[in-house]
Amino acid sequence: MYKIGQINRLKVIRETDIGYMLDGKSEEIFLHKNESNFLKLKEGEIVDAFLYFDNKERLAATLKSPLITIDNPSVLEVVDVLNNLGVFLNMGINKDLLLSKDNLPLDRKLWPIKGDKLYVELNVKNRLTAKLIKPQNIFMNNELKINSEKEFFVQYIGAEGMNLYNEDKDLVFVHNSLFRGNYRLGERVNARIINLTENGYSASLIKQKENLRFDDAETLLNALRQYKELPLTAKSNSEEISKYFEMSRKAFKRALGLLYKEDKVKFEDDKTILINGDKNE
């Protein structure tokens, strides 16, 4: 008996004008010549064919090698996004794989975009669809070096943080306190491994303080180049700062101090003012 979503060894029954009919025991399965890898098949020949449903939900076969099967989940790349359906993933054959909007967040800003990647498994009903694999169902046995950095993509976004995964089959958790801003599913990130617990590895998306200080200073400087002054100083509280920047009071003061030491800003009447002559003004 054939298995949909798997590679099956099937016999060629006969050739037609546009393809071949394969013996599925209980029914004949159509293999279009475009799916035959340009091979000239003969009656009685045995082929390794992946079975799927075509765009009209008819059972079909291809000799192309899929990137995913029922028994082998895989990391797949997003190739298209349709708001009324979901996102489509490249599964290595001519037909893309749908990850339904029902399996994606309600907030569309959290959806992956073209080029993002996700770790998914294959589901079979009257069509092949993808399903996101939850972190608790991911087996990870790799050793990661503490303080090392690796590239990941966002696999899951929860109330306490995000789970990241990559094609090396590394899985890490990033707590809400260890990243800034918003991320979407499938987005590529560079994470620093910071700890190993009984629950697995944890990581941070916040850069080392020295690099972060320069990044924050550049953010302030860009705002000052646009507005010339800001109603903020080192004495401003967190609530006042958050109206203008996504950074803590501590990070704001650190960045402001750097700009002051470099003679790029001055303070007057509870305002920070850009000093004339900034080379990028």
PDB file of C-alpha atoms in Angstrom:
ATOM      1  CA  MET A   1       0.000   0.000   0.000  1.00  0.00           C
ATOM      2  CA  TYR A   2       1.356   3.422  -0.945  1.00  0.00           C
ATOM      3  CA  LYS A   3       2.017   6.163   1.645  1.00  0.00           C
ATOM      4  CA  ILE A   4       1.235   9.801   0.890  1.00  0.00           C
ATOM      5  CA  GLY A   5       3.915  12.242   2.012  1.00  0.00           C
ATOM      6  CA  GLN A   6       6.548   9.520   1.674  1.00  0.00           C
ATOM      7  CA  ILE A   7       8.831   8.134  -1.009  1.00  0.00           C
ATOM      8  CA  ASN A   8       7.319   4.900  -2.410  1.00  0.00           C
ATOM      9  CA  ARG A   9       8.732   2.228  -4.686  1.00  0.00           C
ATOM     10  CA  LEU A  10       6.142   1.918  -7.461  1.00  0.00           C
ATOM     11  CA  LYS A  11       5.901   0.124 -10.787  1.00  0.00           C
ATOM     12  CA  VAL A  12       5.330   1.939 -14.065  1.00  0.00           C
ATOM     13  CA  ILE A  13       2.140   0.533 -15.640  1.00  0.00           C
ATOM     14  CA  ARG A  14       2.099   2.488 -18.879  1.00  0.00           C
ATOM     15  CA  GLU A  15       3.037   5.736 -20.591  1.00  0.00           C
ATOM     16  CA  THR A  16       0.452   8.368 -21.573  1.00  0.00           C
ATOM     17  CA  ASP A  17       0.709  11.442 -23.784  1.00  0.00           C
ATOM     18  CA  ILE A  18       1.754  13.658 -20.879  1.00  0.00           C
ATOM     19  CA  GLY A  19       3.105  11.262 -18.293  1.00  0.00           C
ATOM     20  CA  TYR A  20       3.080   7.811 -16.752  1.00  0.00           C
ATOM     21  CA  MET A  21       0.660   5.774 -14.672  1.00  0.00           C
ATOM     22  CA  LEU A  22       2.105   4.080 -11.602  1.00  0.00           C
ATOM     23  CA  ASP A  23       0.704   1.053  -9.819  1.00  0.00           C
ATOM     24  CA  GLY A  24      -0.632   2.070  -6.419  1.00  0.00           C
ATOM     25  CA  LYS A  25      -2.311  -1.321  -5.903  1.00  0.00           C
ATOM     26  CA  SER A  26      -5.665   0.165  -4.933  1.00  0.00           C
ATOM     27  CA  GLU A  27      -5.512   2.842  -7.643  1.00  0.00           C
ATOM     28  CA  GLU A  28      -3.338   4.193 -10.424  1.00  0.00           C
ATOM     29  CA  ILE A  29      -1.188   7.223  -9.630  1.00  0.00           C
ATOM     30  CA  PHE A  30      -0.294   9.843 -12.225  1.00  0.00           C
ATOM     31  CA  LEU A  31       3.305  10.946 -12.773  1.00  0.00           C
ATOM     32  CA  HIS A  32       3.560  13.935 -15.118  1.00  0.00           C
ATOM     33  CA  LYS A  33       6.565  13.964 -17.450  1.00  0.00           C
ATOM     34  CA  ASN A  34       7.590  17.282 -15.886  1.00  0.00           C
ATOM     35  CA  GLU A  35       7.960  15.372 -12.610  1.00  0.00           C
ATOM     36  CA  SER A  36      10.020  12.506 -14.046  1.00  0.00           C
ATOM     37  CA  ASN A  37      13.430  14.217 -13.812  1.00  0.00           C
ATOM     38  CA  PHE A  38      13.553  13.973 -17.640  1.00  0.00           C
ATOM     39  CA  LEU A  39      13.853  10.184 -17.450  1.00  0.00           C
ATOM     40  CA  LYS A  40      12.383   7.958 -20.155  1.00  0.00           C
ATOM     41  CA  LEU A  41      10.539   5.319 -18.169  1.00  0.00           C
ATOM     42  CA  LYS A  42       9.560   1.874 -19.383  1.00  0.00           C
ATOM     43  CA  GLU A  43       6.598  -0.319 -18.542  1.00  0.00           C
ATOM     44  CA  GLY A  44       7.402  -2.543 -15.564  1.00  0.00           C
ATOM     45  CA  GLU A  45      10.211  -0.276 -14.311  1.00  0.00           C
ATOM     46  CA  ILE A  46      10.361   0.416 -10.568  1.00  0.00           C
ATOM     47  CA  VAL A  47      10.752   4.050  -9.505  1.00  0.00           C
ATOM     48  CA  ASP A  48      11.125   5.886  -6.206  1.00  0.00           C
ATOM     49  CA  ALA A  49       8.280   8.396  -6.223  1.00  0.00           C
ATOM     50  CA  PHE A  50       7.152  10.935  -3.646  1.00  0.00           C
ATOM     51  CA  LEU A  51       3.358  11.056  -3.365  1.00  0.00           C
ATOM     52  CA  TYR A  52       1.470  14.300  -2.757  1.00  0.00           C
ATOM     53  CA  PHE A  53      -1.754  16.090  -3.705  1.00  0.00           C
ATOM     54  CA  ASP A  54      -1.676  18.478  -6.659  1.00  0.00           C
ATOM     55  CA  ASN A  55      -3.435  21.870  -6.817  1.00  0.00           C
ATOM     56  CA  LYS A  56      -6.760  20.146  -7.510  1.00  0.00           C
ATOM     57  CA  GLU A  57      -6.250  17.804  -4.531  1.00  0.00           C
ATOM     58  CA  ARG A  58      -5.620  14.821  -6.821  1.00  0.00           C
ATOM     59  CA  LEU A  59      -3.078  12.227  -5.804  1.00  0.00           C
ATOM     60  CA  ALA A  60       0.103  12.683  -7.855  1.00  0.00           C
ATOM     61  CA  ALA A  61       3.709  11.509  -7.918  1.00  0.00           C
ATOM     62  CA  THR A  62       7.091  13.130  -8.502  1.00  0.00           C
ATOM     63  CA  LEU A  63      10.591  11.709  -8.860  1.00  0.00           C
ATOM     64  CA  LYS A  64      12.070  14.900  -7.461  1.00  0.00           C
ATOM     65  CA  SER A  65      13.526  14.578  -3.974  1.00  0.00           C
ATOM     66  CA  PRO A  66      11.468  16.427  -1.338  1.00  0.00           C
ATOM     67  CA  LEU A  67      13.132  18.330   1.505  1.00  0.00           C
ATOM     68  CA  ILE A  68      10.583  16.920   3.947  1.00  0.00           C
ATOM     69  CA  THR A  69       8.585  13.713   4.417  1.00  0.00           C
ATOM     70  CA  ILE A  70       6.161  12.428   7.041  1.00  0.00           C
ATOM     71  CA  ASP A  71       9.002  10.744   8.920  1.00  0.00           C
ATOM     72  CA  ASN A  72      11.534  13.544   8.462  1.00  0.00           C
ATOM     73  CA  PRO A  73      10.664  17.073   9.628  1.00  0.00           C
ATOM     74  CA  SER A  74      12.800  19.779   8.099  1.00  0.00           C
ATOM     75  CA  VAL A  75      13.812  23.425   8.099  1.00  0.00           C
ATOM     76  CA  LEU A  76      12.053  25.024   5.128  1.00  0.00           C
ATOM     77  CA  GLU A  77      12.291  28.500   3.600  1.00  0.00           C
ATOM     78  CA  VAL A  78       9.293  30.804   3.185  1.00  0.00           C
ATOM     79  CA  VAL A  79       8.697  31.584  -0.490  1.00  0.00           C
ATOM     80  CA  ASP A  80       5.348  33.401  -0.367  1.00  0.00           C
ATOM     81  CA  VAL A  81       2.850  34.927   2.062  1.00  0.00           C
ATOM     82  CA  LEU A  82      -0.906  35.154   1.457  1.00  0.00           C
ATOM     83  CA  ASN A  83      -2.862  36.842   4.242  1.00  0.00           C
ATOM     84  CA  ASN A  84      -6.036  34.862   3.541  1.00  0.00           C
ATOM     85  CA  LEU A  85      -4.244  31.476   3.598  1.00  0.00           C
ATOM     86  CA  GLY A  86      -0.914  31.582   5.431  1.00  0.00           C
ATOM     87  CA  VAL A  87       2.690  31.184   4.276  1.00  0.00           C
ATOM     88  CA  PHE A  88       4.089  28.844   1.642  1.00  0.00           C
ATOM     89  CA  LEU A  89       7.335  26.913   2.133  1.00  0.00           C
ATOM     90  CA  ASN A  90       9.727  25.453  -0.411  1.00  0.00           C
ATOM     91  CA  MET A  91       9.612  21.674   0.028  1.00  0.00           C
ATOM     92  CA  GLY A  92      11.916  20.827  -2.885  1.00  0.00           C
ATOM     93  CA  ILE A  93       9.286  19.847  -5.463  1.00  0.00           C
ATOM     94  CA  ASN A  94       7.217  21.912  -7.896  1.00  0.00           C
ATOM     95  CA  LYS A  95       4.418  22.367  -5.369  1.00  0.00           C
ATOM     96  CA  ASP A  96       5.005  24.561  -2.301  1.00  0.00           C
ATOM     97  CA  LEU A  97       3.847  23.545   1.163  1.00  0.00           C
ATOM     98  CA  LEU A  98       1.213  25.598   3.008  1.00  0.00           C
ATOM     99  CA  LEU A  99       1.609  26.548   6.655  1.00  0.00           C
ATOM    100  CA  SER A 100      -1.962  27.612   7.358  1.00  0.00           C
ATOM    101  CA  LYS A 101      -2.877  30.893   9.019  1.00  0.00           C
ATOM    102  CA  ASP A 102      -4.614  28.706  11.637  1.00  0.00           C
ATOM    103  CA  ASN A 103      -1.152  27.630  12.780  1.00  0.00           C
ATOM    104  CA  LEU A 104       0.239  31.165  12.808  1.00  0.00           C
ATOM    105  CA  PRO A 105      -0.207  34.014  15.326  1.00  0.00           C
ATOM    106  CA  LEU A 106      -3.281  36.236  15.054  1.00  0.00           C
ATOM    107  CA  ASP A 107      -0.956  39.242  14.927  1.00  0.00           C
ATOM    108  CA  ARG A 108       0.215  39.411  11.291  1.00  0.00           C
ATOM    109  CA  LYS A 109       3.326  41.340  12.361  1.00  0.00           C
ATOM    110  CA  LEU A 110       4.564  38.088  13.909  1.00  0.00           C
ATOM    111  CA  TRP A 111       4.223  36.143  10.647  1.00  0.00           C
ATOM    112  CA  PRO A 112       7.377  35.170   8.774  1.00  0.00           C
ATOM    113  CA  ILE A 113       8.244  36.918   5.526  1.00  0.00           C
ATOM    114  CA  LYS A 114       9.822  35.652   2.312  1.00  0.00           C
ATOM    115  CA  GLY A 115      13.293  34.263   2.971  1.00  0.00           C
ATOM    116  CA  ASP A 116      12.650  33.373   6.628  1.00  0.00           C
ATOM    117  CA  LYS A 117      12.969  29.763   7.793  1.00  0.00           C
ATOM    118  CA  LEU A 118      10.925  27.492  10.053  1.00  0.00           C
ATOM    119  CA  TYR A 119      11.266  23.974  11.425  1.00  0.00           C
ATOM    120  CA  VAL A 120       8.102  22.105  10.428  1.00  0.00           C
ATOM    121  CA  GLU A 121       6.595  18.667  10.142  1.00  0.00           C
ATOM    122  CA  LEU A 122       4.373  17.301   7.385  1.00  0.00           C
ATOM    123  CA  ASN A 123       0.658  16.626   7.868  1.00  0.00           C
ATOM    124  CA  VAL A 124      -1.533  14.618   5.507  1.00  0.00           C
ATOM    125  CA  LYS A 125      -5.299  14.904   5.143  1.00  0.00           C
ATOM    126  CA  ASN A 126      -6.816  15.703   1.782  1.00  0.00           C
ATOM    127  CA  ARG A 127      -3.718  17.776   1.110  1.00  0.00           C
ATOM    128  CA  LEU A 128      -0.170  18.129   2.424  1.00  0.00           C
ATOM    129  CA  THR A 129       0.299  20.929   4.934  1.00  0.00           C
ATOM    130  CA  ALA A 130       3.024  22.034   7.305  1.00  0.00           C
ATOM    131  CA  LYS A 131       2.808  22.340  11.067  1.00  0.00           C
ATOM    132  CA  LEU A 132       5.215  24.275  13.282  1.00  0.00           C
ATOM    133  CA  ILE A 133       7.117  22.015  15.642  1.00  0.00           C
ATOM    134  CA  LYS A 134       6.819  23.194  19.237  1.00  0.00           C
ATOM    135  CA  PRO A 135      10.029  23.521  21.291  1.00  0.00           C
ATOM    136  CA  GLN A 136       9.006  20.764  23.698  1.00  0.00           C
ATOM    137  CA  ASN A 137       8.864  18.364  20.749  1.00  0.00           C
ATOM    138  CA  ILE A 138      12.330  19.233  19.464  1.00  0.00           C
ATOM    139  CA  PHE A 139      15.104  16.842  20.422  1.00  0.00           C
ATOM    140  CA  MET A 140      18.427  18.634  20.899  1.00  0.00           C
ATOM    141  CA  ASN A 141      21.587  16.893  22.027  1.00  0.00           C
ATOM    142  CA  ASN A 142      24.285  19.261  20.743  1.00  0.00           C
ATOM    143  CA  GLU A 143      26.899  20.806  23.006  1.00  0.00           C
ATOM    144  CA  LEU A 144      27.128  24.579  22.680  1.00  0.00           C
ATOM    145  CA  LYS A 145      30.010  26.706  23.902  1.00  0.00           C
ATOM    146  CA  ILE A 146      29.080  29.300  26.518  1.00  0.00           C
ATOM    147  CA  ASN A 147      29.622  32.887  25.258  1.00  0.00           C
ATOM    148  CA  SER A 148      29.818  31.698  21.667  1.00  0.00           C
ATOM    149  CA  GLU A 149      27.594  33.285  19.036  1.00  0.00           C
ATOM    150  CA  LYS A 150      25.575  31.401  16.436  1.00  0.00           C
ATOM    151  CA  GLU A 151      22.963  32.227  13.845  1.00  0.00           C
ATOM    152  CA  PHE A 152      19.417  31.081  14.587  1.00  0.00           C
ATOM    153  CA  PHE A 153      15.876  31.775  13.446  1.00  0.00           C
ATOM    154  CA  VAL A 154      12.845  32.395  15.667  1.00  0.00           C
ATOM    155  CA  GLN A 155      10.871  29.166  16.017  1.00  0.00           C
ATOM    156  CA  TYR A 156       8.393  30.084  18.767  1.00  0.00           C
ATOM    157  CA  ILE A 157       7.264  33.289  20.513  1.00  0.00           C
ATOM    158  CA  GLY A 158       5.691  32.868  23.948  1.00  0.00           C
ATOM    159  CA  ALA A 159       4.713  34.900  26.984  1.00  0.00           C
ATOM    160  CA  GLU A 160       8.109  34.545  28.669  1.00  0.00           C
ATOM    161  CA  GLY A 161      10.381  34.731  25.643  1.00  0.00           C
ATOM    162  CA  MET A 162      11.374  33.136  22.357  1.00  0.00           C
ATOM    163  CA  ASN A 163      12.784  29.788  21.283  1.00  0.00           C
ATOM    164  CA  LEU A 164      15.403  29.842  18.549  1.00  0.00           C
ATOM    165  CA  TYR A 165      16.442  26.993  16.279  1.00  0.00           C
ATOM    166  CA  ASN A 166      18.906  26.511  13.428  1.00  0.00           C
ATOM    167  CA  GLU A 167      19.896  24.029  10.747  1.00  0.00           C
ATOM    168  CA  ASP A 168      22.616  22.603  13.013  1.00  0.00           C
ATOM    169  CA  LYS A 169      19.672  21.418  15.171  1.00  0.00           C
ATOM    170  CA  ASP A 170      20.562  23.755  18.025  1.00  0.00           C
ATOM    171  CA  LEU A 171      17.705  24.912  20.237  1.00  0.00           C
ATOM    172  CA  VAL A 172      17.978  27.811  22.708  1.00  0.00           C
ATOM    173  CA  PHE A 173      15.616  29.931  24.776  1.00  0.00           C
ATOM    174  CA  VAL A 174      15.816  33.737  25.025  1.00  0.00           C
ATOM    175  CA  HIS A 175      13.997  35.332  27.958  1.00  0.00           C
ATOM    176  CA  ASN A 176      12.060  38.571  27.397  1.00  0.00           C
ATOM    177  CA  SER A 177      14.672  40.456  29.414  1.00  0.00           C
ATOM    178  CA  LEU A 178      17.410  39.362  27.032  1.00  0.00           C
ATOM    179  CA  PHE A 179      16.163  40.910  23.810  1.00  0.00           C
ATOM    180  CA  ARG A 180      14.919  44.322  22.775  1.00  0.00           C
ATOM    181  CA  GLY A 181      12.314  45.259  20.209  1.00  0.00           C
ATOM    182  CA  ASN A 182      10.007  42.920  18.337  1.00  0.00           C
ATOM    183  CA  TYR A 183      10.758  39.802  16.326  1.00  0.00           C
ATOM    184  CA  ARG A 184       8.749  37.608  13.989  1.00  0.00           C
ATOM    185  CA  LEU A 185       8.634  33.862  13.406  1.00  0.00           C
ATOM    186  CA  GLY A 186      11.391  32.676  11.089  1.00  0.00           C
ATOM    187  CA  GLU A 187      13.479  35.817  11.508  1.00  0.00           C
ATOM    188  CA  ARG A 188      17.250  35.312  11.456  1.00  0.00           C
ATOM    189  CA  VAL A 189      19.117  36.451  14.572  1.00  0.00           C
ATOM    190  CA  ASN A 190      22.581  36.148  16.069  1.00  0.00           C
ATOM    191  CA  ALA A 191      22.379  34.870  19.634  1.00  0.00           C
ATOM    192  CA  ARG A 192      25.044  34.556  22.326  1.00  0.00           C
ATOM    193  CA  ILE A 193      24.881  31.355  24.414  1.00  0.00           C
ATOM    194  CA  ILE A 194      24.923  32.350  28.088  1.00  0.00           C
ATOM    195  CA  ASN A 195      23.887  29.359  30.206  1.00  0.00           C
ATOM    196  CA  LEU A 196      22.979  25.676  30.356  1.00  0.00           C
ATOM    197  CA  THR A 197      20.275  24.451  32.743  1.00  0.00           C
ATOM    198  CA  GLU A 198      18.266  21.262  33.113  1.00  0.00           C
ATOM    199  CA  ASN A 199      15.796  22.796  30.655  1.00  0.00           C
ATOM    200  CA  GLY A 200      18.431  23.408  27.996  1.00  0.00           C
ATOM    201  CA  TYR A 201      20.506  26.302  26.735  1.00  0.00           C
ATOM    202  CA  SER A 202      19.590  29.937  27.197  1.00  0.00           C
ATOM    203  CA  ALA A 203      20.863  32.768  25.038  1.00  0.00           C
ATOM    204  CA  SER A 204      20.835  36.532  24.716  1.00  0.00           C
ATOM    205  CA  LEU A 205      20.180  38.825  21.775  1.00  0.00           C
ATOM    206  CA  ILE A 206      21.536  41.844  23.647  1.00  0.00           C
ATOM    207  CA  LYS A 207      25.026  42.747  22.537  1.00  0.00           C
ATOM    208  CA  GLN A 208      27.906  43.074  24.949  1.00  0.00           C
ATOM    209  CA  LYS A 209      27.616  46.379  26.816  1.00  0.00           C
ATOM    210  CA  GLU A 210      30.441  48.113  24.965  1.00  0.00           C
ATOM    211  CA  ASN A 211      28.955  47.451  21.532  1.00  0.00           C
ATOM    212  CA  LEU A 212      25.469  48.225  22.777  1.00  0.00           C
ATOM    213  CA  ARG A 213      26.646  51.570  24.156  1.00  0.00           C
ATOM    214  CA  PHE A 214      27.833  52.673  20.705  1.00  0.00           C
ATOM    215  CA  ASP A 215      24.623  51.460  19.052  1.00  0.00           C
ATOM    216  CA  ASP A 216      22.489  53.386  21.547  1.00  0.00           C
ATOM    217  CA  ALA A 217      24.632  56.475  21.162  1.00  0.00           C
ATOM    218  CA  GLU A 218      24.143  56.349  17.394  1.00  0.00           C
ATOM    219  CA  THR A 219      20.365  56.079  17.933  1.00  0.00           C
ATOM    220  CA  LEU A 220      20.406  59.232  20.066  1.00  0.00           C
ATOM    221  CA  LEU A 221      22.650  61.026  17.626  1.00  0.00           C
ATOM    222  CA  ASN A 222      20.401  60.242  14.674  1.00  0.00           C
ATOM    223  CA  ALA A 223      17.423  61.674  16.562  1.00  0.00           C
ATOM    224  CA  LEU A 224      19.388  64.818  17.415  1.00  0.00           C
ATOM    225  CA  ARG A 225      20.479  65.261  13.807  1.00  0.00           C
ATOM    226  CA  GLN A 226      16.811  65.297  12.865  1.00  0.00           C
ATOM    227  CA  TYR A 227      15.392  67.445  15.686  1.00  0.00           C
ATOM    228  CA  LYS A 228      18.533  69.321  16.899  1.00  0.00           C
ATOM    229  CA  GLU A 229      17.427  68.933  20.513  1.00  0.00           C
ATOM    230  CA  LEU A 230      15.559  66.510  22.776  1.00  0.00           C
ATOM    231  CA  PRO A 231      13.581  67.262  25.976  1.00  0.00           C
ATOM    232  CA  LEU A 232      15.666  64.675  27.827  1.00  0.00           C
ATOM    233  CA  THR A 233      18.816  64.625  29.960  1.00  0.00           C
ATOM    234  CA  ALA A 234      20.550  62.191  32.290  1.00  0.00           C
ATOM    235  CA  LYS A 235      18.036  63.284  34.943  1.00  0.00           C
ATOM    236  CA  SER A 236      15.029  62.111  32.887  1.00  0.00           C
ATOM    237  CA  ASN A 237      13.100  59.146  34.278  1.00  0.00           C
ATOM    238  CA  SER A 238      12.365  55.851  32.514  1.00  0.00           C
ATOM    239  CA  GLU A 239       8.824  56.855  31.546  1.00  0.00           C
ATOM    240  CA  GLU A 240      10.042  60.057  29.864  1.00  0.00           C
ATOM    241  CA  ILE A 241      12.779  58.193  27.988  1.00  0.00           C
ATOM    242  CA  SER A 242      10.427  55.436  26.793  1.00  0.00           C
ATOM    243  CA  LYS A 243       8.320  58.033  24.970  1.00  0.00           C
ATOM    244  CA  TYR A 244      11.207  58.540  22.569  1.00  0.00           C
ATOM    245  CA  PHE A 245      13.459  55.467  22.680  1.00  0.00           C
ATOM    246  CA  GLU A 246      13.223  51.732  23.316  1.00  0.00           C
ATOM    247  CA  MET A 247      16.030  51.611  25.856  1.00  0.00           C
ATOM    248  CA  SER A 248      16.365  51.530  29.619  1.00  0.00           C
ATOM    249  CA  ARG A 249      17.274  54.615  31.653  1.00  0.00           C
ATOM    250  CA  LYS A 250      20.645  53.035  32.378  1.00  0.00           C
ATOM    251  CA  ALA A 251      21.348  52.446  28.682  1.00  0.00           C
ATOM    252  CA  PHE A 252      20.166  55.978  27.844  1.00  0.00           C
ATOM    253  CA  LYS A 253      22.493  57.569  30.402  1.00  0.00           C
ATOM    254  CA  ARG A 254      25.388  55.410  29.206  1.00  0.00           C
ATOM    255  CA  ALA A 255      24.843  56.457  25.574  1.00  0.00           C
ATOM    256  CA  LEU A 256      24.319  60.113  26.500  1.00  0.00           C
ATOM    257  CA  GLY A 257      27.535  60.080  28.514  1.00  0.00           C
ATOM    258  CA  LEU A 258      29.443  58.815  25.498  1.00  0.00           C
ATOM    259  CA  LEU A 259      28.080  61.612  23.280  1.00  0.00           C
ATOM    260  CA  TYR A 260      28.980  64.189  25.946  1.00  0.00           C
ATOM    261  CA  LYS A 261      32.545  62.905  26.248  1.00  0.00           C
ATOM    262  CA  GLU A 262      32.885  63.149  22.472  1.00  0.00           C
ATOM    263  CA  ASP A 263      31.670  66.807  22.589  1.00  0.00           C
ATOM    264  CA  LYS A 264      28.672  66.028  20.383  1.00  0.00           C
ATOM    265  CA  VAL A 265      26.004  67.273  22.786  1.00  0.00           C
ATOM    266  CA  LYS A 266      25.459  69.872  25.490  1.00  0.00           C
ATOM    267  CA  PHE A 267      22.755  70.308  28.130  1.00  0.00           C
ATOM    268  CA  GLU A 268      20.580  73.390  28.566  1.00  0.00           C
ATOM    269  CA  ASP A 269      17.299  73.825  30.488  1.00  0.00           C
ATOM    270  CA  ASP A 270      16.539  70.101  30.824  1.00  0.00           C
ATOM    271  CA  LYS A 271      17.304  69.555  27.139  1.00  0.00           C
ATOM    272  CA  THR A 272      20.024  67.765  25.236  1.00  0.00           C
ATOM    273  CA  ILE A 273      21.201  69.837  22.292  1.00  0.00           C
ATOM    274  CA  LEU A 274      23.307  68.792  19.329  1.00  0.00           C
ATOM    275  CA  ILE A 275      26.532  70.765  19.143  1.00  0.00           C
ATOM    276  CA  ASN A 276      27.031  72.526  15.822  1.00  0.00           C
ATOM    277  CA  GLY A 277      29.753  71.003  13.735  1.00  0.00           C
ATOM    278  CA  ASP A 278      28.787  67.366  14.089  1.00  0.00           C
ATOM    279  CA  LYS A 279      30.338  65.954  10.915  1.00  0.00           C
ATOM    280  CA  ASN A 280      27.170  64.141   9.944  1.00  0.00           C
ATOM    281  CA  GLU A 281      24.779  66.985  10.739  1.00  0.00           C
TER     282      GLU A 281
END
